């Protein structure tokens, strides 16, 4: 056991296994940016999304520090979050591919355009949010991105969740 005040070296695979026991939701996060030929869209799948505050309305996500998507969000200052439903499992595979290997995001799903940001969102999932950049903080090999919620919409649809390295649904307690 490590002495008080110090941390024993952690095995990354052991830590990944332990953290995999925690159930997380899965979201598609999109942004709109200026490309060489005009406005373009990009989207990724995120499971490190959480509510931060209701007053003011703030949410957060953690992105890899070397992420192309992170650089686009930092530049544009806006993004949309689509909480994914069980029906969207196949979309996650598309959105987790490296940026250079993803098809144009508009071809990946039936998107709608957000009225507050112009970012894409999925209208059939459990909920959507549109956000403005509020805070960016580097934490280890990831960056915490906090956004102020500009608009939100909810639907009564079962969410897609990630647990023990795979996707599952939510079962009601009996």
Backbone as JSON Lines, residues from 0, in Angstrom:
{"i":0,"aa":"X","n":[0.84,-1.18,0.0],"ca":[0.0,0.0,0.0],"c":[0.89,1.24,0.0]}
{"i":1,"aa":"X","n":[0.5,2.24,-0.78],"ca":[1.29,3.47,-0.88],"c":[1.15,4.28,0.4]}
{"i":2,"aa":"X","n":[2.24,4.93,0.82],"ca":[2.15,5.79,2.01],"c":[1.15,6.91,1.78]}
{"i":3,"aa":"X","n":[0.58,7.4,2.88],"ca":[-0.39,8.49,2.8],"c":[0.22,9.67,2.06]}
{"i":4,"aa":"X","n":[-0.53,10.24,1.1],"ca":[-0.05,11.4,0.36],"c":[0.66,11.05,-0.94]}
{"i":5,"aa":"X","n":[0.88,9.75,-1.22],"ca":[1.49,9.36,-2.49],"c":[0.55,8.39,-3.2]}
{"i":6,"aa":"X","n":[0.78,8.24,-4.48],"ca":[-0.04,7.35,-5.28],"c":[0.86,6.26,-5.85]}
{"i":7,"aa":"X","n":[0.48,5.0,-5.65],"ca":[1.22,3.9,-6.23],"c":[1.04,3.93,-7.75]}
{"i":8,"aa":"X","n":[2.04,3.47,-8.48],"ca":[1.95,3.42,-9.93],"c":[0.78,2.51,-10.32]}
{"i":9,"aa":"X","n":[-0.06,3.01,-11.2],"ca":[-1.24,2.25,-11.63],"c":[-0.98,1.64,-12.99]}
{"i":10,"aa":"X","n":[-1.39,0.42,-13.14],"ca":[-1.34,-0.25,-14.42],"c":[-2.5,0.3,-15.26]}
{"i":11,"aa":"X","n":[-2.21,0.8,-16.47],"ca":[-3.24,1.42,-17.3],"c":[-4.37,0.46,-17.64]}
{"i":12,"aa":"X","n":[-4.05,-0.8,-17.92],"ca":[-5.1,-1.77,-18.26],"c":[-5.98,-2.06,-17.05]}
{"i":13,"aa":"X","n":[-5.36,-2.16,-15.86],"ca":[-6.15,-2.37,-14.65],"c":[-7.08,-1.18,-14.4]}
{"i":14,"aa":"X","n":[-6.55,0.02,-14.57],"ca":[-7.37,1.22,-14.38],"c":[-8.5,1.26,-15.4]}
{"i":15,"aa":"X","n":[-8.22,0.94,-16.67],"ca":[-9.25,0.92,-17.71],"c":[-10.35,-0.08,-17.32]}
{"i":16,"aa":"X","n":[-9.95,-1.26,-16.81],"ca":[-10.92,-2.28,-16.4],"c":[-11.8,-1.77,-15.26]}
{"i":17,"aa":"X","n":[-11.18,-1.16,-14.26],"ca":[-11.93,-0.65,-13.12],"c":[-12.89,0.46,-13.56]}
{"i":18,"aa":"X","n":[-12.41,1.4,-14.36],"ca":[-13.27,2.5,-14.8],"c":[-14.37,2.01,-15.74]}
{"i":19,"aa":"X","n":[-14.14,0.88,-16.41],"ca":[-15.15,0.29,-17.27],"c":[-16.36,-0.24,-16.51]}
{"i":20,"aa":"X","n":[-16.24,-0.36,-15.21],"ca":[-17.36,-0.79,-14.39],"c":[-18.39,0.33,-14.21]}
{"i":21,"aa":"X","n":[-17.97,1.56,-14.49],"ca":[-18.85,2.71,-14.36],"c":[-19.66,2.86,-15.64]}
{"i":22,"aa":"X","n":[-20.97,2.92,-15.52],"ca":[-21.86,3.04,-16.67],"c":[-21.92,4.51,-17.11]}
{"i":23,"aa":"X","n":[-21.74,4.74,-18.4],"ca":[-21.82,6.1,-18.93],"c":[-22.8,6.15,-20.1]}
{"i":24,"aa":"X","n":[-23.36,7.3,-20.3],"ca":[-24.18,7.53,-21.49],"c":[-23.27,7.76,-22.69]}
{"i":25,"aa":"X","n":[-23.86,7.75,-23.88],"ca":[-23.1,7.96,-25.1],"c":[-23.78,9.09,-25.87]}
{"i":26,"aa":"X","n":[-22.97,10.03,-26.34],"ca":[-23.48,11.19,-27.06],"c":[-22.75,11.35,-28.39]}
{"i":27,"aa":"X","n":[-23.44,11.94,-29.34],"ca":[-22.8,12.45,-30.55],"c":[-22.65,13.95,-30.33]}
{"i":28,"aa":"X","n":[-21.44,14.45,-30.51],"ca":[-21.17,15.87,-30.35],"c":[-20.73,16.4,-31.7]}
{"i":29,"aa":"X","n":[-21.34,17.49,-32.14],"ca":[-21.01,18.04,-33.46],"c":[-20.62,19.5,-33.36]}
{"i":30,"aa":"X","n":[-19.88,19.96,-34.34],"ca":[-19.54,21.37,-34.45],"c":[-19.56,21.76,-35.92]}
{"i":31,"aa":"X","n":[-19.68,23.03,-36.17],"ca":[-19.65,23.56,-37.53],"c":[-18.45,24.48,-37.63]}
{"i":32,"aa":"X","n":[-17.64,24.31,-38.67],"ca":[-16.41,25.08,-38.79],"c":[-16.23,25.53,-40.24]}
{"i":33,"aa":"X","n":[-15.36,26.49,-40.44],"ca":[-15.06,26.99,-41.78],"c":[-13.97,26.13,-42.41]}
{"i":34,"aa":"X","n":[-14.32,25.48,-43.52],"ca":[-13.35,24.72,-44.29],"c":[-12.88,25.56,-45.47]}
{"i":35,"aa":"X","n":[-11.97,25.03,-46.28],"ca":[-11.47,25.78,-47.43],"c":[-12.56,26.12,-48.44]}
{"i":36,"aa":"X","n":[-13.61,25.3,-48.47],"ca":[-14.71,25.51,-49.42],"c":[-15.97,26.02,-48.74]}
{"i":37,"aa":"X","n":[-15.85,26.58,-47.54],"ca":[-17.02,27.1,-46.83],"c":[-17.32,26.3,-45.58]}
{"i":38,"aa":"X","n":[-18.51,26.53,-44.99],"ca":[-18.87,25.85,-43.73],"c":[-18.92,24.33,-43.9]}
{"i":39,"aa":"X","n":[-18.4,23.63,-42.88],"ca":[-18.44,22.16,-42.84],"c":[-18.84,21.73,-41.44]}
{"i":40,"aa":"X","n":[-19.2,20.45,-41.31],"ca":[-19.59,19.88,-40.02],"c":[-18.65,18.74,-39.66]}
{"i":41,"aa":"X","n":[-18.48,18.53,-38.37],"ca":[-17.74,17.37,-37.87],"c":[-18.48,16.88,-36.64]}
{"i":42,"aa":"X","n":[-18.38,15.59,-36.35],"ca":[-19.03,15.01,-35.17],"c":[-18.22,13.83,-34.67]}
{"i":43,"aa":"X","n":[-18.27,13.61,-33.37],"ca":[-17.6,12.48,-32.73],"c":[-18.54,11.88,-31.69]}
{"i":44,"aa":"X","n":[-18.22,10.67,-31.25],"ca":[-18.95,10.05,-30.14],"c":[-18.19,10.33,-28.85]}
{"i":45,"aa":"X","n":[-18.93,10.63,-27.79],"ca":[-18.34,10.98,-26.5],"c":[-19.09,10.24,-25.4]}
{"i":46,"aa":"X","n":[-18.35,9.66,-24.45],"ca":[-19.01,9.08,-23.28],"c":[-18.55,9.77,-22.0]}
{"i":47,"aa":"X","n":[-17.8,10.85,-22.13],"ca":[-17.35,11.6,-20.96],"c":[-18.1,12.92,-20.87]}
{"i":48,"aa":"X","n":[-19.41,12.85,-20.95],"ca":[-20.29,14.02,-20.93],"c":[-21.04,14.05,-19.61]}
{"i":49,"aa":"X","n":[-21.2,15.23,-19.03],"ca":[-21.94,15.33,-17.77],"c":[-22.51,16.73,-17.56]}
{"i":50,"aa":"X","n":[-23.52,16.79,-16.74],"ca":[-24.09,18.05,-16.29],"c":[-23.15,18.67,-15.27]}
{"i":51,"aa":"X","n":[-22.99,19.98,-15.31],"ca":[-22.13,20.69,-14.36],"c":[-22.97,21.57,-13.44]}
{"i":52,"aa":"X","n":[-23.9,22.34,-14.02],"ca":[-24.67,23.31,-13.24],"c":[-26.0,23.59,-13.93]}
{"i":53,"aa":"X","n":[-27.03,23.85,-13.12],"ca":[-28.33,24.25,-13.67],"c":[-28.47,25.77,-13.74]}
{"i":54,"aa":"X","n":[-27.77,26.49,-12.85],"ca":[-27.83,27.95,-12.84],"c":[-26.42,28.5,-12.63]}
{"i":55,"aa":"X","n":[-25.72,28.88,-13.66],"ca":[-26.13,28.89,-15.06],"c":[-26.13,27.47,-15.63]}
{"i":56,"aa":"X","n":[-26.82,27.26,-16.75],"ca":[-26.86,25.91,-17.33],"c":[-25.54,25.56,-18.01]}
{"i":57,"aa":"X","n":[-24.77,24.65,-17.39],"ca":[-23.46,24.26,-17.9],"c":[-23.36,22.75,-18.0]}
{"i":58,"aa":"X","n":[-22.69,22.27,-19.04],"ca":[-22.39,20.86,-19.24],"c":[-20.91,20.74,-19.59]}
{"i":59,"aa":"X","n":[-20.37,19.51,-19.49],"ca":[-18.96,19.34,-19.83],"c":[-18.72,18.04,-20.58]}
{"i":60,"aa":"X","n":[-17.58,18.0,-21.23],"ca":[-17.09,16.78,-21.88],"c":[-15.57,16.83,-21.82]}
{"i":61,"aa":"X","n":[-14.96,15.65,-21.88],"ca":[-13.5,15.56,-21.92],"c":[-13.09,15.01,-23.27]}
{"i":62,"aa":"X","n":[-12.14,15.68,-23.9],"ca":[-11.65,15.28,-25.21],"c":[-10.14,15.1,-25.15]}
{"i":63,"aa":"X","n":[-9.62,14.19,-25.97],"ca":[-8.16,14.0,-26.05],"c":[-7.5,15.33,-26.42]}
{"i":64,"aa":"X","n":[-6.38,15.62,-25.8],"ca":[-5.69,16.88,-26.04],"c":[-5.25,17.01,-27.5]}
{"i":65,"aa":"X","n":[-5.02,15.9,-28.19],"ca":[-4.56,15.94,-29.59],"c":[-5.71,15.81,-30.59]}
{"i":66,"aa":"X","n":[-6.94,15.96,-30.14],"ca":[-8.12,15.76,-30.97],"c":[-8.32,16.9,-31.98]}
{"i":67,"aa":"X","n":[-8.53,16.52,-33.24],"ca":[-8.89,17.5,-34.28],"c":[-10.21,18.16,-33.92]}
{"i":68,"aa":"X","n":[-11.15,17.37,-33.41],"ca":[-12.46,17.9,-33.03],"c":[-12.31,18.97,-31.94]}
{"i":69,"aa":"X","n":[-11.46,18.73,-30.95],"ca":[-11.22,19.72,-29.89],"c":[-10.73,21.03,-30.49]}
{"i":70,"aa":"X","n":[-9.8,20.97,-31.42],"ca":[-9.29,22.19,-32.03],"c":[-10.4,22.95,-32.76]}
{"i":71,"aa":"X","n":[-11.3,22.21,-33.39],"ca":[-12.43,22.85,-34.09],"c":[-13.38,23.52,-33.1]}
{"i":72,"aa":"X","n":[-13.66,22.86,-31.97],"ca":[-14.53,23.45,-30.95],"c":[-13.88,24.69,-30.36]}
{"i":73,"aa":"X","n":[-12.59,24.64,-30.13],"ca":[-11.89,25.81,-29.58],"c":[-11.98,26.98,-30.55]}
{"i":74,"aa":"X","n":[-11.91,26.71,-31.84],"ca":[-11.97,27.76,-32.85],"c":[-13.38,28.31,-33.02]}
{"i":75,"aa":"X","n":[-14.37,27.42,-33.11],"ca":[-15.75,27.86,-33.37],"c":[-16.46,28.35,-32.12]}
{"i":76,"aa":"X","n":[-16.13,27.72,-30.98],"ca":[-16.78,28.1,-29.72],"c":[-18.19,27.59,-29.56]}
{"i":77,"aa":"X","n":[-18.65,26.71,-30.46],"ca":[-20.01,26.19,-30.35],"c":[-20.06,24.73,-30.74]}
{"i":78,"aa":"X","n":[-21.03,24.0,-30.14],"ca":[-21.25,22.61,-30.5],"c":[-22.65,22.19,-30.07]}
{"i":79,"aa":"X","n":[-23.08,21.05,-30.6],"ca":[-24.37,20.47,-30.22],"c":[-24.12,19.07,-29.68]}
{"i":80,"aa":"X","n":[-24.93,18.66,-28.72],"ca":[-24.85,17.33,-28.11],"c":[-26.14,16.6,-28.4]}
{"i":81,"aa":"X","n":[-26.02,15.39,-28.91],"ca":[-27.19,14.51,-29.1],"c":[-26.99,13.31,-28.2]}
{"i":82,"aa":"X","n":[-27.84,13.16,-27.19],"ca":[-27.78,11.96,-26.35],"c":[-28.3,10.82,-27.2]}
{"i":83,"aa":"X","n":[-27.5,9.79,-27.37],"ca":[-27.85,8.71,-28.3],"c":[-28.81,7.71,-27.67]}
{"i":84,"aa":"X","n":[-29.73,7.24,-28.48],"ca":[-30.66,6.2,-28.09],"c":[-30.13,4.84,-28.51]}
{"i":85,"aa":"X","n":[-30.76,3.78,-28.02],"ca":[-30.37,2.41,-28.34],"c":[-30.27,2.15,-29.84]}
{"i":86,"aa":"X","n":[-31.11,2.8,-30.62],"ca":[-31.14,2.59,-32.06],"c":[-29.9,3.12,-32.77]}
{"i":87,"aa":"X","n":[-29.05,3.9,-32.09],"ca":[-27.92,4.58,-32.74],"c":[-26.58,3.86,-32.54]}
{"i":88,"aa":"X","n":[-26.59,2.6,-32.15],"ca":[-25.32,1.88,-31.89],"c":[-24.37,1.91,-33.08]}
{"i":89,"aa":"X","n":[-24.88,1.71,-34.29],"ca":[-24.01,1.66,-35.46],"c":[-23.36,3.01,-35.75]}
{"i":90,"aa":"X","n":[-24.01,4.09,-35.38],"ca":[-23.45,5.42,-35.6],"c":[-22.18,5.63,-34.78]}
{"i":91,"aa":"X","n":[-22.12,5.04,-33.6],"ca":[-20.95,5.21,-32.73],"c":[-19.68,4.74,-33.44]}
{"i":92,"aa":"X","n":[-19.75,3.62,-34.15],"ca":[-18.59,3.12,-34.88],"c":[-18.08,4.12,-35.91]}
{"i":93,"aa":"X","n":[-18.98,4.79,-36.58],"ca":[-18.6,5.8,-37.57],"c":[-17.96,7.0,-36.87]}
{"i":94,"aa":"X","n":[-18.55,7.44,-35.77],"ca":[-18.08,8.65,-35.09],"c":[-16.83,8.45,-34.25]}
{"i":95,"aa":"X","n":[-16.44,7.21,-33.99],"ca":[-15.21,6.97,-33.23],"c":[-14.02,6.68,-34.14]}
{"i":96,"aa":"X","n":[-14.23,6.61,-35.44],"ca":[-13.13,6.41,-36.37],"c":[-12.25,7.66,-36.4]}
{"i":97,"aa":"X","n":[-10.96,7.5,-36.71],"ca":[-10.09,8.68,-36.83],"c":[-10.66,9.67,-37.85]}
{"i":98,"aa":"X","n":[-10.44,10.95,-37.63],"ca":[-11.0,12.01,-38.48],"c":[-10.68,11.77,-39.96]}
{"i":99,"aa":"X","n":[-9.5,11.28,-40.24],"ca":[-9.1,11.08,-41.64],"c":[-9.84,9.91,-42.3]}
{"i":100,"aa":"X","n":[-10.47,9.04,-41.5],"ca":[-11.16,7.86,-42.02],"c":[-12.68,7.97,-41.97]}
{"i":101,"aa":"X","n":[-13.22,9.01,-41.35],"ca":[-14.67,9.17,-41.24],"c":[-15.24,9.69,-42.55]}
{"i":102,"aa":"X","n":[-16.42,9.2,-42.94],"ca":[-17.1,9.79,-44.09],"c":[-17.59,11.19,-43.71]}
{"i":103,"aa":"X","n":[-17.99,12.0,-44.68],"ca":[-18.59,13.29,-44.3],"c":[-19.72,13.05,-43.31]}
{"i":104,"aa":"X","n":[-19.71,13.8,-42.22],"ca":[-20.64,13.55,-41.12],"c":[-22.1,13.64,-41.57]}
{"i":105,"aa":"X","n":[-22.38,14.47,-42.55],"ca":[-23.75,14.62,-43.04],"c":[-24.29,13.31,-43.6]}
{"i":106,"aa":"X","n":[-23.4,12.43,-44.06],"ca":[-23.81,11.14,-44.63],"c":[-23.99,10.05,-43.57]}
{"i":107,"aa":"X","n":[-23.56,10.31,-42.34],"ca":[-23.55,9.28,-41.31],"c":[-24.91,9.05,-40.65]}
{"i":108,"aa":"X","n":[-25.82,10.03,-40.74],"ca":[-27.11,9.9,-40.05],"c":[-28.09,10.92,-40.61]}
{"i":109,"aa":"X","n":[-29.32,10.85,-40.11],"ca":[-30.37,11.82,-40.46],"c":[-30.29,12.97,-39.45]}
{"i":110,"aa":"X","n":[-29.53,14.0,-39.77],"ca":[-29.29,15.12,-38.88],"c":[-30.31,16.23,-39.09]}
{"i":111,"aa":"X","n":[-30.47,17.06,-38.08],"ca":[-31.17,18.33,-38.18],"c":[-30.17,19.42,-37.82]}
{"i":112,"aa":"X","n":[-30.5,20.66,-38.15],"ca":[-29.6,21.78,-37.86],"c":[-30.14,22.56,-36.67]}
{"i":113,"aa":"X","n":[-29.28,22.78,-35.69],"ca":[-29.68,23.49,-34.48],"c":[-29.95,24.96,-34.74]}
{"i":114,"aa":"X","n":[-31.05,25.49,-34.19],"ca":[-31.4,26.89,-34.41],"c":[-30.49,27.89,-33.7]}
{"i":115,"aa":"X","n":[-29.77,27.47,-32.66],"ca":[-28.93,28.39,-31.89],"c":[-27.49,28.43,-32.38]}
{"i":116,"aa":"X","n":[-26.99,27.31,-32.92],"ca":[-25.58,27.23,-33.3],"c":[-25.35,26.86,-34.75]}
{"i":117,"aa":"X","n":[-26.34,26.3,-35.4],"ca":[-26.14,25.8,-36.76],"c":[-25.43,24.47,-36.79]}
{"i":118,"aa":"X","n":[-25.16,23.89,-35.61],"ca":[-24.51,22.58,-35.53],"c":[-25.55,21.48,-35.72]}
{"i":119,"aa":"X","n":[-25.09,20.32,-36.17],"ca":[-25.99,19.2,-36.42],"c":[-26.38,18.5,-35.12]}
{"i":120,"aa":"X","n":[-27.62,18.0,-35.07],"ca":[-28.06,17.17,-33.95],"c":[-28.98,16.08,-34.47]}
{"i":121,"aa":"X","n":[-29.15,15.04,-33.67],"ca":[-30.0,13.9,-34.03],"c":[-31.35,14.06,-33.34]}
{"i":122,"aa":"X","n":[-32.41,14.29,-34.11],"ca":[-33.71,14.6,-33.51],"c":[-34.44,13.43,-32.87]}
{"i":123,"aa":"X","n":[-33.99,12.19,-33.08],"ca":[-34.74,11.05,-32.56],"c":[-34.18,10.49,-31.24]}
{"i":124,"aa":"X","n":[-33.12,11.02,-30.71],"ca":[-32.54,10.51,-29.46],"c":[-33.23,11.06,-28.23]}
{"i":125,"aa":"X","n":[-32.78,10.66,-27.04],"ca":[-33.4,11.1,-25.79],"c":[-33.32,12.6,-25.52]}
{"i":126,"aa":"X","n":[-32.31,13.27,-26.07],"ca":[-32.21,14.7,-25.82],"c":[-31.11,15.35,-26.63]}
{"i":127,"aa":"X","n":[-31.25,16.66,-26.81],"ca":[-30.24,17.44,-27.53],"c":[-29.98,18.74,-26.79]}
{"i":128,"aa":"X","n":[-28.76,19.23,-26.92],"ca":[-28.36,20.5,-26.32],"c":[-27.51,21.26,-27.32]}
{"i":129,"aa":"X","n":[-27.6,22.56,-27.32],"ca":[-26.69,23.39,-28.1],"c":[-25.92,24.25,-27.12]}
{"i":130,"aa":"X","n":[-24.61,24.37,-27.35],"ca":[-23.73,24.99,-26.35],"c":[-22.78,26.02,-26.94]}
{"i":131,"aa":"X","n":[-22.44,27.01,-26.1],"ca":[-21.37,27.97,-26.35],"c":[-20.21,27.62,-25.43]}
{"i":132,"aa":"X","n":[-19.0,27.81,-25.9],"ca":[-17.81,27.53,-25.09],"c":[-17.76,28.44,-23.86]}
{"i":133,"aa":"X","n":[-17.59,27.84,-22.7],"ca":[-17.53,28.58,-21.44],"c":[-16.14,28.51,-20.81]}
{"i":134,"aa":"X","n":[-15.52,27.3,-20.85],"ca":[-14.23,27.09,-20.19],"c":[-13.51,25.92,-20.85]}
{"i":135,"aa":"X","n":[-12.2,26.03,-20.98],"ca":[-11.36,24.95,-21.47],"c":[-10.22,24.78,-20.48]}
{"i":136,"aa":"X","n":[-10.0,23.56,-19.99],"ca":[-8.94,23.32,-19.02],"c":[-8.22,22.0,-19.34]}
{"i":137,"aa":"X","n":[-6.92,22.07,-19.55],"ca":[-6.13,20.86,-19.79],"c":[-5.99,20.09,-18.49]}
{"i":138,"aa":"X","n":[-6.26,18.79,-18.54],"ca":[-6.15,17.9,-17.39],"c":[-5.49,16.61,-17.86]}
{"i":139,"aa":"X","n":[-4.2,16.46,-17.62],"ca":[-3.49,15.27,-18.08],"c":[-3.47,15.21,-19.6]}
{"i":140,"aa":"X","n":[-3.83,14.04,-20.16],"ca":[-3.81,13.88,-21.62],"c":[-5.15,14.24,-22.25]}
{"i":141,"aa":"X","n":[-6.07,14.82,-21.48],"ca":[-7.38,15.24,-21.98],"c":[-7.61,16.72,-21.67]}
{"i":142,"aa":"X","n":[-8.65,17.27,-22.27],"ca":[-9.03,18.65,-22.04],"c":[-10.5,18.67,-21.63]}
{"i":143,"aa":"X","n":[-10.77,19.31,-20.51],"ca":[-12.13,19.5,-20.04],"c":[-12.72,20.69,-20.8]}
{"i":144,"aa":"X","n":[-13.85,20.47,-21.45],"ca":[-14.54,21.53,-22.19],"c":[-15.9,21.73,-21.53]}
{"i":145,"aa":"X","n":[-16.13,22.93,-21.04],"ca":[-17.39,23.27,-20.39],"c":[-18.15,24.21,-21.31]}
{"i":146,"aa":"X","n":[-19.43,23.91,-21.5],"ca":[-20.26,24.74,-22.36],"c":[-21.48,25.26,-21.65]}
{"i":147,"aa":"X","n":[-21.89,26.46,-22.02],"ca":[-23.14,27.04,-21.53],"c":[-24.24,26.6,-22.48]}
{"i":148,"aa":"X","n":[-25.31,26.05,-21.93],"ca":[-26.41,25.53,-22.74],"c":[-27.24,26.7,-23.27]}
{"i":149,"aa":"X","n":[-27.38,26.75,-24.6],"ca":[-28.17,27.8,-25.25],"c":[-29.59,27.34,-25.54]}
{"i":150,"aa":"X","n":[-29.76,26.04,-25.78],"ca":[-31.06,25.48,-26.08],"c":[-31.05,23.99,-25.81]}
{"i":151,"aa":"X","n":[-32.21,23.44,-25.49],"ca":[-32.3,22.02,-25.15],"c":[-33.66,21.47,-25.55]}
{"i":152,"aa":"X","n":[-33.68,20.17,-25.82],"ca":[-34.93,19.5,-26.16],"c":[-34.83,18.06,-25.66]}
{"i":153,"aa":"X","n":[-35.93,17.53,-25.12],"ca":[-35.94,16.16,-24.59],"c":[-37.05,15.35,-25.24]}
{"i":154,"aa":"X","n":[-36.8,14.04,-25.35],"ca":[-37.78,13.09,-25.88],"c":[-37.76,11.85,-24.98]}
{"i":155,"aa":"X","n":[-38.85,11.15,-24.9],"ca":[-38.95,9.97,-24.05],"c":[-38.47,8.74,-24.83]}
{"i":156,"aa":"X","n":[-37.16,8.6,-24.95],"ca":[-36.52,7.51,-25.69],"c":[-35.45,6.89,-24.81]}
{"i":157,"aa":"X","n":[-35.29,5.57,-24.85],"ca":[-34.27,4.9,-24.05],"c":[-32.87,5.25,-24.54]}
{"i":158,"aa":"X","n":[-31.95,5.57,-23.61],"ca":[-30.59,5.95,-23.99],"c":[-29.71,4.74,-24.26]}
{"i":159,"aa":"X","n":[-28.66,4.98,-25.03],"ca":[-27.6,4.01,-25.24],"c":[-26.58,4.23,-24.13]}
{"i":160,"aa":"X","n":[-26.12,3.15,-23.49],"ca":[-25.12,3.29,-22.44],"c":[-23.92,2.38,-22.72]}
{"i":161,"aa":"X","n":[-22.79,2.77,-22.15],"ca":[-21.52,2.05,-22.32],"c":[-21.12,1.47,-20.97]}
{"i":162,"aa":"X","n":[-20.82,0.15,-20.96],"ca":[-20.46,-0.53,-19.71],"c":[-19.56,-1.71,-20.02]}
{"i":163,"aa":"X","n":[-18.46,-1.83,-19.3],"ca":[-17.52,-2.95,-19.47],"c":[-17.07,-3.14,-20.92]}
{"i":164,"aa":"X","n":[-16.8,-2.02,-21.59],"ca":[-16.26,-2.06,-22.93],"c":[-17.27,-2.34,-24.02]}
{"i":165,"aa":"X","n":[-18.58,-2.31,-23.72],"ca":[-19.59,-2.56,-24.74],"c":[-20.84,-1.73,-24.51]}
{"i":166,"aa":"X","n":[-21.74,-1.77,-25.46],"ca":[-22.97,-1.01,-25.38],"c":[-24.1,-1.86,-24.85]}
{"i":167,"aa":"X","n":[-24.99,-1.21,-24.13],"ca":[-26.16,-1.9,-23.57],"c":[-27.27,-0.88,-23.42]}
{"i":168,"aa":"X","n":[-28.41,-1.33,-23.02],"ca":[-29.54,-0.44,-22.77],"c":[-29.79,-0.31,-21.28]}
{"i":169,"aa":"X","n":[-30.84,0.38,-20.95],"ca":[-31.22,0.6,-19.56],"c":[-32.49,-0.21,-19.29]}
{"i":170,"aa":"X","n":[-32.47,-1.0,-18.24],"ca":[-33.66,-1.78,-17.85],"c":[-34.27,-1.15,-16.61]}
{"i":171,"aa":"X","n":[-35.58,-0.95,-16.6],"ca":[-36.21,-0.36,-15.4],"c":[-36.14,-1.32,-14.22]}
{"i":172,"aa":"X","n":[-36.05,-0.77,-13.02],"ca":[-36.07,-1.59,-11.81],"c":[-37.49,-2.06,-11.57]}
{"i":173,"aa":"X","n":[-37.62,-3.26,-11.09],"ca":[-38.96,-3.81,-10.81],"c":[-39.18,-3.88,-9.34]}
